[in-house]
PDB file of C-alpha atoms in Angstrom:
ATOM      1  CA  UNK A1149     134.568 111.727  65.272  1.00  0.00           C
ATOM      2  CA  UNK A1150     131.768 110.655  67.292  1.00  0.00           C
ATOM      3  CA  UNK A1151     127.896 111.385  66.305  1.00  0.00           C
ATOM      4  CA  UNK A1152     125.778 112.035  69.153  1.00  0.00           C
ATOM      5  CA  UNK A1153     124.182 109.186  70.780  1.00  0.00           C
ATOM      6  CA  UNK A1154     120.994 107.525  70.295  1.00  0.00           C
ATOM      7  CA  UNK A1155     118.996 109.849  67.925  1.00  0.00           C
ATOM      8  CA  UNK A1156     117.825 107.791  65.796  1.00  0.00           C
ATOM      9  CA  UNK A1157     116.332 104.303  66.418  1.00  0.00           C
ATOM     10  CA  UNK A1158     113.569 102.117  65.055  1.00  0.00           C
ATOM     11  CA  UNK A1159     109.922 101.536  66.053  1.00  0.00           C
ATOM     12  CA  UNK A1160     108.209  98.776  64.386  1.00  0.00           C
ATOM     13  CA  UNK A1161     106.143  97.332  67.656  1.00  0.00           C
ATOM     14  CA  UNK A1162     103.046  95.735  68.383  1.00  0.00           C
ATOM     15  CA  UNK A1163     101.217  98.014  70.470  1.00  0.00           C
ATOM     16  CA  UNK A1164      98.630  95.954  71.801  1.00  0.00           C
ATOM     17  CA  UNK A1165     101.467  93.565  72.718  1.00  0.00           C
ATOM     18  CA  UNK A1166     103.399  96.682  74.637  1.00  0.00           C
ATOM     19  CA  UNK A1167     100.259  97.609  76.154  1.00  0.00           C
ATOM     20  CA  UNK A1168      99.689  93.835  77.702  1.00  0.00           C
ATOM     21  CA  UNK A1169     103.101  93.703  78.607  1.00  0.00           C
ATOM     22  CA  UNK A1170     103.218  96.862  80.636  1.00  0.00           C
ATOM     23  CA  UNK A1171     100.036  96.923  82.420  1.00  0.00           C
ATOM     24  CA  UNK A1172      98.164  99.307  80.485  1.00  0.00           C
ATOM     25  CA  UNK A1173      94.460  98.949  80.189  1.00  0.00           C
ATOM     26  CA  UNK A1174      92.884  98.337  76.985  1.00  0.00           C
ATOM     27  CA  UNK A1175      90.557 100.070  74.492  1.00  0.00           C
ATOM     28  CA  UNK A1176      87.649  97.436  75.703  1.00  0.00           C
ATOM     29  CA  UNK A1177      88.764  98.716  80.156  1.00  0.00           C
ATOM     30  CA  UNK A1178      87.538 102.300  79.723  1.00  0.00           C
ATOM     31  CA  UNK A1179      86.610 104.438  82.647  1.00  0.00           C
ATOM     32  CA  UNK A1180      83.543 106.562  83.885  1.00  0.00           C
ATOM     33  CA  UNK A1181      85.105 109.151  81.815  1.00  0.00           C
ATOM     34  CA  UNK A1182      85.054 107.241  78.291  1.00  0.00           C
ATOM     35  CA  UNK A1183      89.265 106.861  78.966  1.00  0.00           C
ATOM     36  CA  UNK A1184      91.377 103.703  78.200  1.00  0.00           C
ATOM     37  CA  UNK A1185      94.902 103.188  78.775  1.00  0.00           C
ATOM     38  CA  UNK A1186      95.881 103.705  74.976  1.00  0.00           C
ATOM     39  CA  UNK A1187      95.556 106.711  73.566  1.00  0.00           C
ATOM     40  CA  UNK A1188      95.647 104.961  69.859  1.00  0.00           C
ATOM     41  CA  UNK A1189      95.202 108.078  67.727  1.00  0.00           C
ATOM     42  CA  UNK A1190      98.504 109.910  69.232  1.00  0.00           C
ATOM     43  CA  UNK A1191     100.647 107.252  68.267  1.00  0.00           C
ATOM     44  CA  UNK A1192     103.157 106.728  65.569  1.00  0.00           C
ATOM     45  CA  UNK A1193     103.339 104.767  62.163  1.00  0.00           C
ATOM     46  CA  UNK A1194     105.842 101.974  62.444  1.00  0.00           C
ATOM     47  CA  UNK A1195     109.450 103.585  61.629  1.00  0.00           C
ATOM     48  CA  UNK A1196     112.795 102.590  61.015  1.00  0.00           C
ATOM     49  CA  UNK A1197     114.322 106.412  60.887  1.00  0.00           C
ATOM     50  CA  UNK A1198     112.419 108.013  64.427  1.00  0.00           C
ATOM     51  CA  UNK A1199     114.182 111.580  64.674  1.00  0.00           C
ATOM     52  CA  UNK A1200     114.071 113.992  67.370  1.00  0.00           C
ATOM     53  CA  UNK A1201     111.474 116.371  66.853  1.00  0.00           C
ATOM     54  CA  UNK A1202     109.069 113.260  65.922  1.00  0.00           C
ATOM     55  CA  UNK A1203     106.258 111.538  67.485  1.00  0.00           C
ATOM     56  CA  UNK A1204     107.739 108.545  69.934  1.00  0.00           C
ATOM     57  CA  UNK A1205     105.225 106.500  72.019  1.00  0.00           C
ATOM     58  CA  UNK A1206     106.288 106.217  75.530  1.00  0.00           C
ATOM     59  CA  UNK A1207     104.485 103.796  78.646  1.00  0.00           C
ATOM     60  CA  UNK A1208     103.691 106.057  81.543  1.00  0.00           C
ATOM     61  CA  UNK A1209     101.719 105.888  84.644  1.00  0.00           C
ATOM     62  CA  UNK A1210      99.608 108.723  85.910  1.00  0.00           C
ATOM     63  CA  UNK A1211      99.511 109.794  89.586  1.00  0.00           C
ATOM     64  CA  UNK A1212      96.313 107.746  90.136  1.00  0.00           C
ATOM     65  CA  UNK A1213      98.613 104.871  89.661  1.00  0.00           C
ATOM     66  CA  UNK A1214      96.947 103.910  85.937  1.00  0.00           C
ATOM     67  CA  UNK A1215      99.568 103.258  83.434  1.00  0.00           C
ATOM     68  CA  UNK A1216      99.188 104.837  79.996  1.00  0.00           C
ATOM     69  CA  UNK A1217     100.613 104.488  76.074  1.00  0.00           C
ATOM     70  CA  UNK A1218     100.753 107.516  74.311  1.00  0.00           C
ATOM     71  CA  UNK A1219     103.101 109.634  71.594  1.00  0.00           C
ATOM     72  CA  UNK A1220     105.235 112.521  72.781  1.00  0.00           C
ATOM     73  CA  UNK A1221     107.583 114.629  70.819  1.00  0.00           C
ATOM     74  CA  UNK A1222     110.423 113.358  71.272  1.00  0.00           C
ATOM     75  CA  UNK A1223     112.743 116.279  72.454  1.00  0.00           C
ATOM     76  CA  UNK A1224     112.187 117.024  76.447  1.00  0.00           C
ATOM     77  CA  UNK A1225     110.361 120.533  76.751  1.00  0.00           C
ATOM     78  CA  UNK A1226     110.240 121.444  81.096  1.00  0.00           C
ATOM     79  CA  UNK A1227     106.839 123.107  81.968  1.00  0.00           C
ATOM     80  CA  UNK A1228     109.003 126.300  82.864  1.00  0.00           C
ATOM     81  CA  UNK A1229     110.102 126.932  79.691  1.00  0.00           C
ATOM     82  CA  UNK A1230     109.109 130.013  77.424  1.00  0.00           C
ATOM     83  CA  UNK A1231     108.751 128.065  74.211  1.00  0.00           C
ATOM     84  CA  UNK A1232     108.391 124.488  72.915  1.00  0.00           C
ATOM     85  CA  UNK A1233     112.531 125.076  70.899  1.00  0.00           C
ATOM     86  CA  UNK A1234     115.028 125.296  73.468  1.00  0.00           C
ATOM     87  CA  UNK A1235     118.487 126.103  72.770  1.00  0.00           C
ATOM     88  CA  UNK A1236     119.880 122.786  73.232  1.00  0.00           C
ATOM     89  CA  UNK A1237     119.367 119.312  72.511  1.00  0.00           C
ATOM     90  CA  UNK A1238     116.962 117.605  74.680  1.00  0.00           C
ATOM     91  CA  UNK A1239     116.434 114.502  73.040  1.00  0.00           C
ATOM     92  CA  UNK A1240     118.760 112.652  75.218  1.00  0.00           C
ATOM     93  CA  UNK A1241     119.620 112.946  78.930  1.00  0.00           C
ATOM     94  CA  UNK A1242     122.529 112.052  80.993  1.00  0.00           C
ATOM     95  CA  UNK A1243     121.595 109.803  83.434  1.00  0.00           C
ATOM     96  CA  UNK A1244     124.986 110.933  85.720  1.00  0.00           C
ATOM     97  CA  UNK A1245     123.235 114.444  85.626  1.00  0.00           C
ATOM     98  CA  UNK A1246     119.592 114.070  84.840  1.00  0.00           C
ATOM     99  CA  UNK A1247     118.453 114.651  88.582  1.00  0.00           C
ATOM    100  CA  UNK A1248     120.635 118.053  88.923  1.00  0.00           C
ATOM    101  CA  UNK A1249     119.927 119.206  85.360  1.00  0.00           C
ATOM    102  CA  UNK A1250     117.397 122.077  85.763  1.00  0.00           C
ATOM    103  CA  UNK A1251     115.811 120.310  82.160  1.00  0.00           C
ATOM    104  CA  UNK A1252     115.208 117.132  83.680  1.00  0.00           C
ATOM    105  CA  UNK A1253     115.693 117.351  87.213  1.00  0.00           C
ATOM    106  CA  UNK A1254     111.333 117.467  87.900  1.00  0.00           C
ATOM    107  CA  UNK A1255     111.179 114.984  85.343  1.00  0.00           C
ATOM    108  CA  UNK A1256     113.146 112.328  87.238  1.00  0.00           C
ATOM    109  CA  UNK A1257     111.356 113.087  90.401  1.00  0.00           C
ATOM    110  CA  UNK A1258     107.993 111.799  89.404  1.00  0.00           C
ATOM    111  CA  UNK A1259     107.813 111.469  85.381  1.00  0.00           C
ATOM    112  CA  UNK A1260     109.664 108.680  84.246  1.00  0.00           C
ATOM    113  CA  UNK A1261     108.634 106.763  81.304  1.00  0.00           C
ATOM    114  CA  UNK A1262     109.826 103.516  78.923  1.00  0.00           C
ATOM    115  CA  UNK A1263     110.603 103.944  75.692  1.00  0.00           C
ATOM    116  CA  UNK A1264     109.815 101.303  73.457  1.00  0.00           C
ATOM    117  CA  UNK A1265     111.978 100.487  70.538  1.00  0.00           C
ATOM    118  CA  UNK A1266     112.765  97.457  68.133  1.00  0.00           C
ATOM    119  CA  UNK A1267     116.426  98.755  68.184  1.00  0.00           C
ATOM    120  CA  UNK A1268     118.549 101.835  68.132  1.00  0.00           C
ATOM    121  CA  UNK A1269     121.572 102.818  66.043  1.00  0.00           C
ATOM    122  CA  UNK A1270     124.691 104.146  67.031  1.00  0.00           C
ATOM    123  CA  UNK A1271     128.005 105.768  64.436  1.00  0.00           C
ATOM    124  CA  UNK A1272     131.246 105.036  64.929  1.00  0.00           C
ATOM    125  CA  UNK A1273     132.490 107.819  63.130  1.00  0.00           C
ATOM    126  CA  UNK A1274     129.803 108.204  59.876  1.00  0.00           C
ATOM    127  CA  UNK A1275     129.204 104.089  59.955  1.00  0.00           C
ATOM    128  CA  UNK A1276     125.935 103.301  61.364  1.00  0.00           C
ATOM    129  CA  UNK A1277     125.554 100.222  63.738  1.00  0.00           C
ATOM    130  CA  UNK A1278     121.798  99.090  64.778  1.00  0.00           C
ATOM    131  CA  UNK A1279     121.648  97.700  68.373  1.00  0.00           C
ATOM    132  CA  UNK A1280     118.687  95.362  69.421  1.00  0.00           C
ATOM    133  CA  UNK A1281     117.688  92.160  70.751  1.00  0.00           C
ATOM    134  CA  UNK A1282     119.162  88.697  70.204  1.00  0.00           C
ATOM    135  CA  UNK A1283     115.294  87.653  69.935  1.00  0.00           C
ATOM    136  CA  UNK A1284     114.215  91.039  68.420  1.00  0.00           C
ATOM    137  CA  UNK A1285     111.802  91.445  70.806  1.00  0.00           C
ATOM    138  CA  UNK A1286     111.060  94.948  72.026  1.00  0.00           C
ATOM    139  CA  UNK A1287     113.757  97.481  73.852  1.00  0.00           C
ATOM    140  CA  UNK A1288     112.447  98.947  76.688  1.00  0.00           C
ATOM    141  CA  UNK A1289     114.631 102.452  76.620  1.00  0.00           C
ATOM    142  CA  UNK A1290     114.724 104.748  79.889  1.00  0.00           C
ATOM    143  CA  UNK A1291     112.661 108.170  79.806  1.00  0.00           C
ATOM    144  CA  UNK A1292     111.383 111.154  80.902  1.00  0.00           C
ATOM    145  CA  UNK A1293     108.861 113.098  80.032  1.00  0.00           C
ATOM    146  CA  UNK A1294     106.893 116.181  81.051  1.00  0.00           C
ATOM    147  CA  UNK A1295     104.028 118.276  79.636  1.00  0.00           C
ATOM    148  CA  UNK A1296     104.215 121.936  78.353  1.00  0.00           C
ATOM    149  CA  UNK A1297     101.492 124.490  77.064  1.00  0.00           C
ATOM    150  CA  UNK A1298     102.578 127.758  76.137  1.00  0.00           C
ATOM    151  CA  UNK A1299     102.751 130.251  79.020  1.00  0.00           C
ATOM    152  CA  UNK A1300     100.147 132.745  76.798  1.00  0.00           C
ATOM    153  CA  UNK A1301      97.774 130.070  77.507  1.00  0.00           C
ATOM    154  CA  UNK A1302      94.338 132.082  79.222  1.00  0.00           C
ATOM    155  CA  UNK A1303      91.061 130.236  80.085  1.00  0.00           C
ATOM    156  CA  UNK A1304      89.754 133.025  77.396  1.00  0.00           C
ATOM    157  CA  UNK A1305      92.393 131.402  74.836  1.00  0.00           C
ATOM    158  CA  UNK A1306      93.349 128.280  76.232  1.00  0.00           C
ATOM    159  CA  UNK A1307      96.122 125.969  74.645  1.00  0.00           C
ATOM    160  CA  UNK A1308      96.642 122.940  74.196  1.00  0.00           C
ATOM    161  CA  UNK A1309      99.187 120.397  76.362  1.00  0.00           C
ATOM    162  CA  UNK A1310     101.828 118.988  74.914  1.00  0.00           C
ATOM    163  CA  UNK A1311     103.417 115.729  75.843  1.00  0.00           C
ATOM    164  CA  UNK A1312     107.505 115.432  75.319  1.00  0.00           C
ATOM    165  CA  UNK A1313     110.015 112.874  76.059  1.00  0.00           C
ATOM    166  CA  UNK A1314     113.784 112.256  75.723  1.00  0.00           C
ATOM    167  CA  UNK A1315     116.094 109.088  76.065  1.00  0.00           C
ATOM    168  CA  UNK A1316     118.445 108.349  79.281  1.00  0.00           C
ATOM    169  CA  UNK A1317     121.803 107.380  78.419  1.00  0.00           C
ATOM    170  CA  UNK A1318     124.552 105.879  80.168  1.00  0.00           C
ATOM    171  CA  UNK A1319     128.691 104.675  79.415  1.00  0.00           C
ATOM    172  CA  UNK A1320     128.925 102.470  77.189  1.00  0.00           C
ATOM    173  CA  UNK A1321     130.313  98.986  77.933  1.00  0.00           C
ATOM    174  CA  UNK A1322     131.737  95.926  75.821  1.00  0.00           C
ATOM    175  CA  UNK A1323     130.209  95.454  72.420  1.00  0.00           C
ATOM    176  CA  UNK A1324     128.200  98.921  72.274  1.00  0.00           C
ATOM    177  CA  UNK A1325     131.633 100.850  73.739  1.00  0.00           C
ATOM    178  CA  UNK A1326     133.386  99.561  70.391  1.00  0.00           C
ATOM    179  CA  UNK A1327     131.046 101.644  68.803  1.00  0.00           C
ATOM    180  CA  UNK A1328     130.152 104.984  70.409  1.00  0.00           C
ATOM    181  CA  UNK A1329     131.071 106.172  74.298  1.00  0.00           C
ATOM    182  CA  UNK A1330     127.483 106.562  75.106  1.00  0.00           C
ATOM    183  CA  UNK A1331     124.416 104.012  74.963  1.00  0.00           C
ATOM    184  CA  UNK A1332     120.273 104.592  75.767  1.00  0.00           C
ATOM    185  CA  UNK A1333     119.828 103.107  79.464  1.00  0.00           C
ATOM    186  CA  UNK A1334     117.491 100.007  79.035  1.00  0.00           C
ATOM    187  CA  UNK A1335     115.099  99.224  81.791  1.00  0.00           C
ATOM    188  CA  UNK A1336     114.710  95.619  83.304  1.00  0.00           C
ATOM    189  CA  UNK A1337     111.569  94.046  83.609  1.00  0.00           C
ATOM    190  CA  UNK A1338     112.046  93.554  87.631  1.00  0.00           C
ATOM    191  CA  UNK A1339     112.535  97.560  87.856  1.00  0.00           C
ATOM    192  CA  UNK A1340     109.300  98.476  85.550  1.00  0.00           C
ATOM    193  CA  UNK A1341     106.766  99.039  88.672  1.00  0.00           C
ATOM    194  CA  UNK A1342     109.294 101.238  90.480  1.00  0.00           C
ATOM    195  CA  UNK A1343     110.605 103.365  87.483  1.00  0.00           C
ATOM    196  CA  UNK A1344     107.209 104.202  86.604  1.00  0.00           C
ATOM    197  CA  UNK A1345     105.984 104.825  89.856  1.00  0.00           C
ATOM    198  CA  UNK A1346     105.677 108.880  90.085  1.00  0.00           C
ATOM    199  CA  UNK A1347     105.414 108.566  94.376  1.00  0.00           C
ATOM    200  CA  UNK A1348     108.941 107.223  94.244  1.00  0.00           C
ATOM    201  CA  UNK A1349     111.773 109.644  94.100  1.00  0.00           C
ATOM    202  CA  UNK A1350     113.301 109.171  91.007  1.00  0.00           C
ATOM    203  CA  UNK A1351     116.913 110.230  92.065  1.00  0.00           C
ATOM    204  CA  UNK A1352     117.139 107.240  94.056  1.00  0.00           C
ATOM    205  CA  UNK A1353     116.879 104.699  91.238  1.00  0.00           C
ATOM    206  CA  UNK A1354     119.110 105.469  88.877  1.00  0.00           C
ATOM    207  CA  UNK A1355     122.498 103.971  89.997  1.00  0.00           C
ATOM    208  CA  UNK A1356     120.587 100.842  90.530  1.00  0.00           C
ATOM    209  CA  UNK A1357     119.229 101.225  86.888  1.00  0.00           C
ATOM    210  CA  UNK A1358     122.052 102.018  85.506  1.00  0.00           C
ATOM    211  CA  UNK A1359     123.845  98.459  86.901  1.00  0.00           C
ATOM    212  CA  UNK A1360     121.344  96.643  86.043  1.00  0.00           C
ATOM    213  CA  UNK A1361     120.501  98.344  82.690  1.00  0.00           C
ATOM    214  CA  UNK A1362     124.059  97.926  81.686  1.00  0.00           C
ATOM    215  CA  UNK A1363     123.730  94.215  82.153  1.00  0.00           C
ATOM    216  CA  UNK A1364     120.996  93.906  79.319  1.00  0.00           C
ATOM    217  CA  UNK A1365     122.991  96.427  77.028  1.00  0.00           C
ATOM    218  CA  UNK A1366     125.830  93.274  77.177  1.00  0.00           C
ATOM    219  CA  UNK A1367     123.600  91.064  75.936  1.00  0.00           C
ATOM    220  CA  UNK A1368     122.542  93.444  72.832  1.00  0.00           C
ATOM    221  CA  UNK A1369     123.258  92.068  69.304  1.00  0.00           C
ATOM    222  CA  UNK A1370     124.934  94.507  66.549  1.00  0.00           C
ATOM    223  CA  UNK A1371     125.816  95.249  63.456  1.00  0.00           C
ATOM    224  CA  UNK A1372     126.800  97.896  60.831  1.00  0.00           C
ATOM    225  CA  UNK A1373     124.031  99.010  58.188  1.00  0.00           C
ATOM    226  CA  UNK A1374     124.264 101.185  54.958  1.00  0.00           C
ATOM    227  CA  UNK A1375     124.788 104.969  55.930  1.00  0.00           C
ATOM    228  CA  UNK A1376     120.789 106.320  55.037  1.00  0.00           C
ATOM    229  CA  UNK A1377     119.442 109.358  54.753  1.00  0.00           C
ATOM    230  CA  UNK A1378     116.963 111.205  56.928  1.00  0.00           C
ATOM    231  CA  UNK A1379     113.675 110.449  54.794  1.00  0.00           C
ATOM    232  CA  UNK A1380     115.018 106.603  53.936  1.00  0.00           C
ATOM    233  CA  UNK A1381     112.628 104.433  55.819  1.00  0.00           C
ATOM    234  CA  UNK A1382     111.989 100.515  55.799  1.00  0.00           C
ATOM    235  CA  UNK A1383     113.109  97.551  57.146  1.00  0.00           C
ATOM    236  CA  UNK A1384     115.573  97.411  54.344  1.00  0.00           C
ATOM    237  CA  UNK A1385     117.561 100.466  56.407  1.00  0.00           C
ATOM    238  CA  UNK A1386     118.455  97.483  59.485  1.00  0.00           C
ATOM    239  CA  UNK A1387     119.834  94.914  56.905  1.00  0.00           C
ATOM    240  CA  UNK A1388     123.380  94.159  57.657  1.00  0.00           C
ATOM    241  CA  UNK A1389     125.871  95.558  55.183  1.00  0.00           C
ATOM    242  CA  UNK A1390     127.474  93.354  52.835  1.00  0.00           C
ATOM    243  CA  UNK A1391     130.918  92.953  53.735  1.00  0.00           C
ATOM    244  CA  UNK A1392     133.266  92.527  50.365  1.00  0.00           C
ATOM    245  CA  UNK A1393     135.017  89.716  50.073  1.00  0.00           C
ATOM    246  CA  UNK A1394     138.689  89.831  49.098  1.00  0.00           C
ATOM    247  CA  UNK A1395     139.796  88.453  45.951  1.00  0.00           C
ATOM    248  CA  UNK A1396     141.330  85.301  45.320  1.00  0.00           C
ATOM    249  CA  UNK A1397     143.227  83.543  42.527  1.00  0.00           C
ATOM    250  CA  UNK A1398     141.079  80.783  42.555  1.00  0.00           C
TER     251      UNK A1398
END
């Protein structure tokens, strides 16, 4: 039996680092407003076991073309909808759907966002596997987010916006397909300035992303860890598991 894909994965990042790799204006580049780039306080602790329903930190760029780091719930609320629970999941996306999908369809317009992750895991069956980078340097997972405040909201009452995300996924090929069928889409660095960028239709990128996303999911080192339980947490959680030996006579 196969577990659903890509709901759990690990974020243990250097922020500052993301932030200089992605554009995003620093605490020190503020504007007239008093705004950086970062909003620090949203984001998350460093985690080994992120769950849907949890904070994620996702790089977007706003329509004034500023690019922005800030945590989101990860589970994909659309603005239209009654309440923040839907009935479904929403913490992943099909990428062969997402711009027909009612759920995501405005998202992948004009708010697309990356992800970033030290690594993912994946079940074959109940065994966990944890996907990341040969160098361990940071994933940069496909997204799409959107904003939703209740629809009581009044300017007598007002409430408060609320930033959600999910995870793009694609087929998965060679090493991750001997795992699980499905695998997040990861976004090359040469496609960053046009997946963020809300004026470009996002329905027009994603065959091209997923090609050349697949091509850095190839390259992704694996390996099984200990099954672990929702509140386990740690690096100890990514350690490979200790494969018995068999027994000899001598």
């Amino acid at each position: 039996m196969l577990l659903a894909v890509c709901r759990c994965f690990a974020a243990d990042v250097d922020w500052s680092a993301v932030a200089k790799q992605f554009g995003v204006e620093s605490n020190e580049n503020v504007d007239s407003s008093g705004n950086s780039g970062t909003d620090a306080a949203s984001l998350p602790r460093p985690s080994y076991n992120v769950r849907p329903g949890q904070t994620i930190t996702v790089v977007a760029q706003s329509r004034d073309g500023r690019r922005h780091l800030s945590g989101a719930r990860w589970s994909l609320v659309p603005s239209w909808s009654a309440g923040p629970a839907l009935t479904y999941p929403t913490y992943n996306a099909r990428i062969e759907s997402a711009a027909v999908k009612p759920t995501f369809a405005e998202s992948t317009r004009s708010m697309r966002a990356i992800i970033p992750a030290s690594g993912y895991y994946e079940y074959h069956g109940r065994r966990p596997f944890y996907f990341h980078a040969p160098d361990d340097g940071p994933l940069a997972m496909a997204g799409l987010f959107s904003w939703w405040r209740s629809p009581q909201s009044t300017k007598q009452q007002p409430m408060s916006w609320m930033l959600t995300a999910t995870i793009l996924t694609c087929p998965a090929v060679d090493g991750p397909a001997t795992v699980h069928d499905r695998m997040p889409v990861l976004v090359p660095s040469d496609m960053t300035g046009v997946w963020l960028d809300r004026s470009t239709d996002g329905s027009s990128l994603l065959a091209g992303l997923t090609s050349n996303g697949t091509e850095l999911s190839r390259r992704l080192a694996f390996h099984e860890v200990a099954p672990f339980a929702p509140m386990d947490d740690g690096r100890r959680i990514i350690r490979p598991l200790a494969q018995a030996e068999a027994p000899t006579l001598f």
